Amino acid sequence: MMPDEKKPIPWGLPPLRSEVLERQAAAAVHSSSETNEKAQTADTGVPEYYPEPMDHYTNGPPGYKSLAPHSETLKTSHRVGIFLAGATLLGGTAFLVGFSGCLMDRDSMSMEGARPCVMGVVGELVQAGSNTSNTVAWDRLAEMTDLYGHRMTGSEAYDHSAEWVVRTANEQDANLTAYTEPVWVDEWKRGSESLRLFAPSRPGGQVQLQMLGLGNSVGTPPNGVDAPVIPVHSFEELRQLGNATIAGNVVLYNFPFTGYGETARMRSQGAREAEKYGAQAVLVRTLAPDTSFHSVHTGSSARATIPAAAISLSDANLIERMYERAKVGASLDHVFPRVKLVMNAQLRENAKQSANVIIDLKGSELPNEIVLLSGHFDSWDVGVGAMDDGAGAFLAWEAARMIARTGYAPRRTIRVVMWNNEETQQRGARAYFEKHKAEIKDHKFAVESDIGVFEPWGLAVAADKNVVQRMRAFGKHLLHSLGGGNITSTDAESPGEDIALLCKSGVPCAGFLSVNPENNAVPGDPHWEDHYFRYHHANSDRMEVIDKHQLRRSAASLAAWAYIIADL
């Protein structure tokens, strides 16, 4: 999900002339009244500025219940200042059509009355990103993954986890309604599996290699596959070697990680390509940065007649070194690599009815129109899927919860979708599209997060250029203190796998993007994805990869965007 634009929107742009004049005027007023203000403060003991309590902001329609006392919020004067800055940006109030209620005192408005000051609510959401006592999203994700583990499509763990989310949201989150929608899915189980490399000079004459069968792969015959290994570095090299070299052997795809999009084809299509030339099985060097030299990452592989498995970078290089030395034949100890692969993988097609998880925050004025926030709920059966994509799904949930806690419904409905089966066939996305086909026209925007949740950077947007420009303006002026305000446009059909059908149907779409926490690389940097793919589809995808404060700040950023978009 790399955006096409290579340069991020920079922070630290020079202030607008209107902003400079506004600051100068404010400074002059402050200077003239400073002495009097200090005297008042000394007499009353009240500081010059104190946040307003939010307990009295929670009144809503009948049945509204606050989760807990709200955090502090901006003063009305501060909210008006933010509103004016946004209006000034594009040269007038026409930019904020429909925001006429923004200048009203918030205390005089409710969810049933005039729409509240959108900029004020956005200001509260931005502030919520700094509330270090809020670790709800991380705590919930940790509890769920601790209880049930991974969420492989078709597994009981997936179903238990989905039930847990629906129950938790309905019991604990006021104004959110959680439910499921059916999805028919396949069930793939890896079963027991092993890989041995024959090495006569090693103790016992063999080395047990780490491996993971690739998703949807067939299993081996009961006695496994025992055959020499031929390393190749591309499909072109495979074709050049042809049947004469490949037939009866195991193909090893050993290639450098140059980005997920480029190298994922080796994993997804490797078995189908190798079976054309009579290969018995394929081994694929794991798709991860070179620093992940001994980890093994699984992933989806197009189903073929021969088995496919992933091995580590270091073991792939070991096998290739053995192959090159044996070709030279300088020593009897240098033998051609040979492996025995055993995989008891099984696939049951259309095995069961599972579900997407949906959480709605009903809109106040246009409840049938939808702003969709999403991440996929399924994971692989290694690790617990905390990063991929538990954090993305819970990011969307927490964004909706943060909006609900302001006490003011968005203009349109905010819908959270936790997709089923993204990792293999996108059955969840297809089921949603079919069920809601008549309502696709009412989906006004769709966001997906599936590239890690770290410090918020912004959105990769596939939409009309005027929408992109307006969002850039909002992001620059409203989210700069929190992060997440960058907007980059993309010409891709979809910035997310599960929202692709919506995007292709004309719904404006966006992918949520983060900053690489290792090196602060941003989208467009060649090493931006490295941190994410270090843990992607691996046993190391656990809660420790996710920082609870980064998750909260990203949720606040997404909540702010959702509230803004819902009002456009």
mmCIF file of N, CA, C and O in Angstrom, residues 41-94:
data_model
loop_
_atom_site.group_PDB
_atom_site.id
_atom_site.type_symbol
_atom_site.label_atom_id
_atom_site.label_comp_id
_atom_site.label_asym_id
_atom_site.label_seq_id
_atom_site.Cartn_x
_atom_site.Cartn_y
_atom_site.Cartn_z
ATOM 1 N N THR A 41 -5.676 37.057 39.043
ATOM 2 C CA THR A 41 -5.245 35.713 39.406
ATOM 3 C C THR A 41 -4.790 35.664 40.850
ATOM 4 O O THR A 41 -5.089 34.724 41.590
ATOM 5 N N ALA A 42 -4.080 36.694 41.243
ATOM 6 C CA ALA A 42 -3.577 36.719 42.622
ATOM 7 C C ALA A 42 -4.712 36.812 43.616
ATOM 8 O O ALA A 42 -4.672 36.224 44.700
ATOM 9 N N ASP A 43 -5.787 37.542 43.242
ATOM 10 C CA ASP A 43 -6.904 37.724 44.173
ATOM 11 C C ASP A 43 -7.739 36.461 44.304
ATOM 12 O O ASP A 43 -8.217 36.126 45.389
ATOM 13 N N THR A 44 -7.931 35.752 43.187
ATOM 14 C CA THR A 44 -8.861 34.615 43.202
ATOM 15 C C THR A 44 -8.186 33.274 43.390
ATOM 16 O O THR A 44 -8.825 32.301 43.760
ATOM 17 N N GLY A 45 -6.907 33.201 43.070
ATOM 18 C CA GLY A 45 -6.221 31.928 43.139
ATOM 19 C C GLY A 45 -6.519 31.024 41.975
ATOM 20 O O GLY A 45 -6.126 29.871 41.942
ATOM 21 N N VAL A 46 -7.262 31.541 40.960
ATOM 22 C CA VAL A 46 -7.601 30.759 39.779
ATOM 23 C C VAL A 46 -6.555 31.001 38.710
ATOM 24 O O VAL A 46 -6.198 32.155 38.443
ATOM 25 N N PRO A 47 -5.983 29.999 38.079
ATOM 26 C CA PRO A 47 -4.970 30.207 37.040
ATOM 27 C C PRO A 47 -5.562 30.927 35.841
ATOM 28 O O PRO A 47 -6.776 30.975 35.645
ATOM 29 N N GLU A 48 -4.665 31.484 35.004
ATOM 30 C CA GLU A 48 -5.094 32.235 33.829
ATOM 31 C C GLU A 48 -5.933 31.375 32.884
ATOM 32 O O GLU A 48 -6.840 31.865 32.251
ATOM 33 N N TYR A 49 -5.601 30.101 32.784
ATOM 34 C CA TYR A 49 -6.360 29.203 31.910
ATOM 35 C C TYR A 49 -6.576 27.892 32.632
ATOM 36 O O TYR A 49 -5.673 27.341 33.239
ATOM 37 N N TYR A 50 -7.795 27.428 32.633
ATOM 38 C CA TYR A 50 -8.056 26.100 33.168
ATOM 39 C C TYR A 50 -9.055 25.411 32.267
ATOM 40 O O TYR A 50 -10.000 26.031 31.783
ATOM 41 N N PRO A 51 -8.834 24.120 32.001
ATOM 42 C CA PRO A 51 -9.746 23.382 31.113
ATOM 43 C C PRO A 51 -11.122 23.269 31.730
ATOM 44 O O PRO A 51 -11.271 23.184 32.949
ATOM 45 N N GLU A 52 -12.120 23.277 30.888
ATOM 46 C CA GLU A 52 -13.481 23.096 31.355
ATOM 47 C C GLU A 52 -13.749 21.620 31.603
ATOM 48 O O GLU A 52 -13.353 20.775 30.801
ATOM 49 N N PRO A 53 -14.442 21.267 32.680
ATOM 50 C CA PRO A 53 -14.815 19.856 32.871
ATOM 51 C C PRO A 53 -15.822 19.456 31.807
ATOM 52 O O PRO A 53 -16.581 20.287 31.308
ATOM 53 N N MET A 54 -15.834 18.176 31.464
ATOM 54 C CA MET A 54 -16.701 17.710 30.385
ATOM 55 C C MET A 54 -17.906 16.917 30.859
ATOM 56 O O MET A 54 -18.673 16.420 30.060
ATOM 57 N N ASP A 55 -18.081 16.792 32.176
ATOM 58 C CA ASP A 55 -19.183 15.976 32.657
ATOM 59 C C ASP A 55 -20.520 16.463 32.110
ATOM 60 O O ASP A 55 -21.419 15.681 31.797
ATOM 61 N N HIS A 56 -20.653 17.803 31.972
ATOM 62 C CA HIS A 56 -21.936 18.342 31.544
ATOM 63 C C HIS A 56 -22.066 18.365 30.024
ATOM 64 O O HIS A 56 -23.044 18.882 29.499
ATOM 65 N N TYR A 57 -21.106 17.814 29.309
ATOM 66 C CA TYR A 57 -21.190 17.766 27.855
ATOM 67 C C TYR A 57 -21.761 16.437 27.363
ATOM 68 O O TYR A 57 -21.842 16.207 26.168
ATOM 69 N N THR A 58 -22.087 15.545 28.247
ATOM 70 C CA THR A 58 -22.427 14.186 27.833
ATOM 71 C C THR A 58 -23.917 13.973 27.610
ATOM 72 O O THR A 58 -24.330 12.872 27.324
ATOM 73 N N ASN A 59 -24.717 15.017 27.773
ATOM 74 C CA ASN A 59 -26.147 14.842 27.560
ATOM 75 C C ASN A 59 -26.436 14.527 26.099
ATOM 76 O O ASN A 59 -25.966 15.215 25.209
ATOM 77 N N GLY A 60 -27.212 13.518 25.871
ATOM 78 C CA GLY A 60 -27.547 13.123 24.508
ATOM 79 C C GLY A 60 -29.000 12.718 24.435
ATOM 80 O O GLY A 60 -29.799 13.079 25.296
ATOM 81 N N PRO A 61 -29.356 11.971 23.413
ATOM 82 C CA PRO A 61 -30.745 11.531 23.257
ATOM 83 C C PRO A 61 -31.099 10.512 24.320
ATOM 84 O O PRO A 61 -30.220 9.997 25.023
ATOM 85 N N PRO A 62 -32.375 10.220 24.489
ATOM 86 C CA PRO A 62 -32.769 9.202 25.472
ATOM 87 C C PRO A 62 -32.003 7.914 25.266
ATOM 88 O O PRO A 62 -31.846 7.443 24.147
ATOM 89 N N GLY A 63 -31.523 7.344 26.351
ATOM 90 C CA GLY A 63 -30.766 6.108 26.272
ATOM 91 C C GLY A 63 -29.273 6.320 26.162
ATOM 92 O O GLY A 63 -28.516 5.368 26.236
ATOM 93 N N TYR A 64 -28.843 7.579 25.991
ATOM 94 C CA TYR A 64 -27.399 7.829 25.902
ATOM 95 C C TYR A 64 -26.791 7.664 27.279
ATOM 96 O O TYR A 64 -27.275 8.207 28.268
ATOM 97 N N LYS A 65 -25.714 6.892 27.362
ATOM 98 C CA LYS A 65 -24.987 6.699 28.614
ATOM 99 C C LYS A 65 -23.512 6.915 28.360
ATOM 100 O O LYS A 65 -22.924 6.311 27.469
ATOM 101 N N SER A 66 -22.923 7.758 29.163
ATOM 102 C CA SER A 66 -21.497 8.006 29.019
ATOM 103 C C SER A 66 -20.711 6.823 29.546
ATOM 104 O O SER A 66 -21.070 6.213 30.556
ATOM 105 N N LEU A 67 -19.603 6.508 28.884
ATOM 106 C CA LEU A 67 -18.733 5.434 29.374
ATOM 107 C C LEU A 67 -18.124 5.787 30.704
ATOM 108 O O LEU A 67 -17.989 4.981 31.589
ATOM 109 N N ALA A 68 -17.677 7.032 30.819
ATOM 110 C CA ALA A 68 -16.994 7.502 32.011
ATOM 111 C C ALA A 68 -16.927 9.009 31.908
ATOM 112 O O ALA A 68 -17.175 9.584 30.849
ATOM 113 N N PRO A 69 -16.575 9.720 32.992
ATOM 114 C CA PRO A 69 -16.394 11.166 32.875
ATOM 115 C C PRO A 69 -15.412 11.478 31.760
ATOM 116 O O PRO A 69 -14.363 10.854 31.647
ATOM 117 N N HIS A 70 -15.765 12.479 30.939
ATOM 118 C CA HIS A 70 -14.919 12.821 29.803
ATOM 119 C C HIS A 70 -13.666 13.539 30.243
ATOM 120 O O HIS A 70 -13.594 14.131 31.318
ATOM 121 N N SER A 71 -12.678 13.516 29.362
ATOM 122 C CA SER A 71 -11.435 14.238 29.624
ATOM 123 C C SER A 71 -11.649 15.711 29.372
ATOM 124 O O SER A 71 -12.700 16.164 28.950
ATOM 125 N N GLU A 72 -10.617 16.504 29.635
ATOM 126 C CA GLU A 72 -10.703 17.944 29.481
ATOM 127 C C GLU A 72 -10.871 18.313 28.017
ATOM 128 O O GLU A 72 -10.492 17.598 27.124
ATOM 129 N N THR A 73 -11.428 19.494 27.785
ATOM 130 C CA THR A 73 -11.653 19.947 26.416
ATOM 131 C C THR A 73 -11.183 21.369 26.230
ATOM 132 O O THR A 73 -10.819 22.047 27.182
ATOM 133 N N LEU A 74 -11.222 21.829 24.989
ATOM 134 C CA LEU A 74 -10.812 23.184 24.680
ATOM 135 C C LEU A 74 -11.862 24.183 25.130
ATOM 136 O O LEU A 74 -13.059 23.909 25.126
ATOM 137 N N LYS A 75 -11.430 25.379 25.501
ATOM 138 C CA LYS A 75 -12.369 26.458 25.740
ATOM 139 C C LYS A 75 -13.060 26.847 24.445
ATOM 140 O O LYS A 75 -12.529 26.653 23.364
ATOM 141 N N THR A 76 -14.227 27.466 24.582
ATOM 142 C CA THR A 76 -14.945 27.896 23.395
ATOM 143 C C THR A 76 -14.108 28.845 22.556
ATOM 144 O O THR A 76 -14.077 28.758 21.330
ATOM 145 N N SER A 77 -13.385 29.749 23.210
ATOM 146 C CA SER A 77 -12.557 30.696 22.466
ATOM 147 C C SER A 77 -11.485 29.989 21.666
ATOM 148 O O SER A 77 -11.163 30.375 20.543
ATOM 149 N N HIS A 78 -10.935 28.932 22.209
ATOM 150 C CA HIS A 78 -9.923 28.169 21.487
ATOM 151 C C HIS A 78 -10.553 27.452 20.303
ATOM 152 O O HIS A 78 -9.978 27.384 19.221
ATOM 153 N N ARG A 79 -11.758 26.913 20.498
ATOM 154 C CA ARG A 79 -12.429 26.224 19.407
ATOM 155 C C ARG A 79 -12.752 27.183 18.279
ATOM 156 O O ARG A 79 -12.609 26.872 17.100
ATOM 157 N N VAL A 80 -13.198 28.369 18.625
ATOM 158 C CA VAL A 80 -13.500 29.364 17.610
ATOM 159 C C VAL A 80 -12.237 29.746 16.848
ATOM 160 O O VAL A 80 -12.231 29.918 15.641
ATOM 161 N N GLY A 81 -11.116 29.828 17.584
ATOM 162 C CA GLY A 81 -9.849 30.160 16.930
ATOM 163 C C GLY A 81 -9.468 29.117 15.901
ATOM 164 O O GLY A 81 -9.013 29.445 14.802
ATOM 165 N N ILE A 82 -9.651 27.853 16.231
ATOM 166 C CA ILE A 82 -9.352 26.777 15.281
ATOM 167 C C ILE A 82 -10.275 26.882 14.074
ATOM 168 O O ILE A 82 -9.862 26.765 12.927
ATOM 169 N N PHE A 83 -11.552 27.137 14.344
ATOM 170 C CA PHE A 83 -12.516 27.277 13.244
ATOM 171 C C PHE A 83 -12.117 28.407 12.301
ATOM 172 O O PHE A 83 -12.118 28.262 11.087
ATOM 173 N N LEU A 84 -11.749 29.566 12.884
ATOM 174 C CA LEU A 84 -11.383 30.706 12.053
ATOM 175 C C LEU A 84 -10.129 30.445 11.241
ATOM 176 O O LEU A 84 -10.016 30.873 10.095
ATOM 177 N N ALA A 85 -9.193 29.716 11.844
ATOM 178 C CA ALA A 85 -7.975 29.383 11.094
ATOM 179 C C ALA A 85 -8.313 28.532 9.884
ATOM 180 O O ALA A 85 -7.793 28.740 8.787
ATOM 181 N N GLY A 86 -9.222 27.573 10.059
ATOM 182 C CA GLY A 86 -9.619 26.733 8.934
ATOM 183 C C GLY A 86 -10.344 27.527 7.872
ATOM 184 O O GLY A 86 -10.142 27.347 6.680
ATOM 185 N N ALA A 87 -11.200 28.464 8.306
ATOM 186 C CA ALA A 87 -11.926 29.271 7.338
ATOM 187 C C ALA A 87 -10.986 30.195 6.589
ATOM 188 O O ALA A 87 -11.108 30.393 5.383
ATOM 189 N N THR A 88 -10.019 30.768 7.322
ATOM 190 C CA THR A 88 -9.058 31.678 6.700
ATOM 191 C C THR A 88 -8.230 30.965 5.650
ATOM 192 O O THR A 88 -7.877 31.528 4.618
ATOM 193 N N LEU A 89 -7.933 29.694 5.912
ATOM 194 C CA LEU A 89 -7.046 28.938 5.034
ATOM 195 C C LEU A 89 -7.490 28.977 3.585
ATOM 196 O O LEU A 89 -6.696 29.208 2.684
ATOM 197 N N LEU A 90 -8.772 28.755 3.341
ATOM 198 C CA LEU A 90 -9.247 28.718 1.968
ATOM 199 C C LEU A 90 -9.998 29.983 1.583
ATOM 200 O O LEU A 90 -10.739 30.017 0.614
ATOM 201 N N GLY A 91 -9.783 31.025 2.390
ATOM 202 C CA GLY A 91 -10.266 32.326 1.978
ATOM 203 C C GLY A 91 -11.724 32.592 2.265
ATOM 204 O O GLY A 91 -12.330 33.434 1.612
ATOM 205 N N GLY A 92 -12.294 31.936 3.240
ATOM 206 C CA GLY A 92 -13.668 32.283 3.564
ATOM 207 C C GLY A 92 -14.437 31.157 4.169
ATOM 208 O O GLY A 92 -14.002 30.030 4.204
ATOM 209 N N THR A 93 -15.625 31.489 4.648
ATOM 210 C CA THR A 93 -16.445 30.486 5.321
ATOM 211 C C THR A 93 -17.087 29.520 4.357
ATOM 212 O O THR A 93 -17.647 28.515 4.784
ATOM 213 N N ALA A 94 -16.984 29.779 3.056
ATOM 214 C CA ALA A 94 -17.572 28.843 2.081
ATOM 215 C C ALA A 94 -16.930 27.484 2.186
ATOM 216 O O ALA A 94 -17.540 26.462 1.895
#
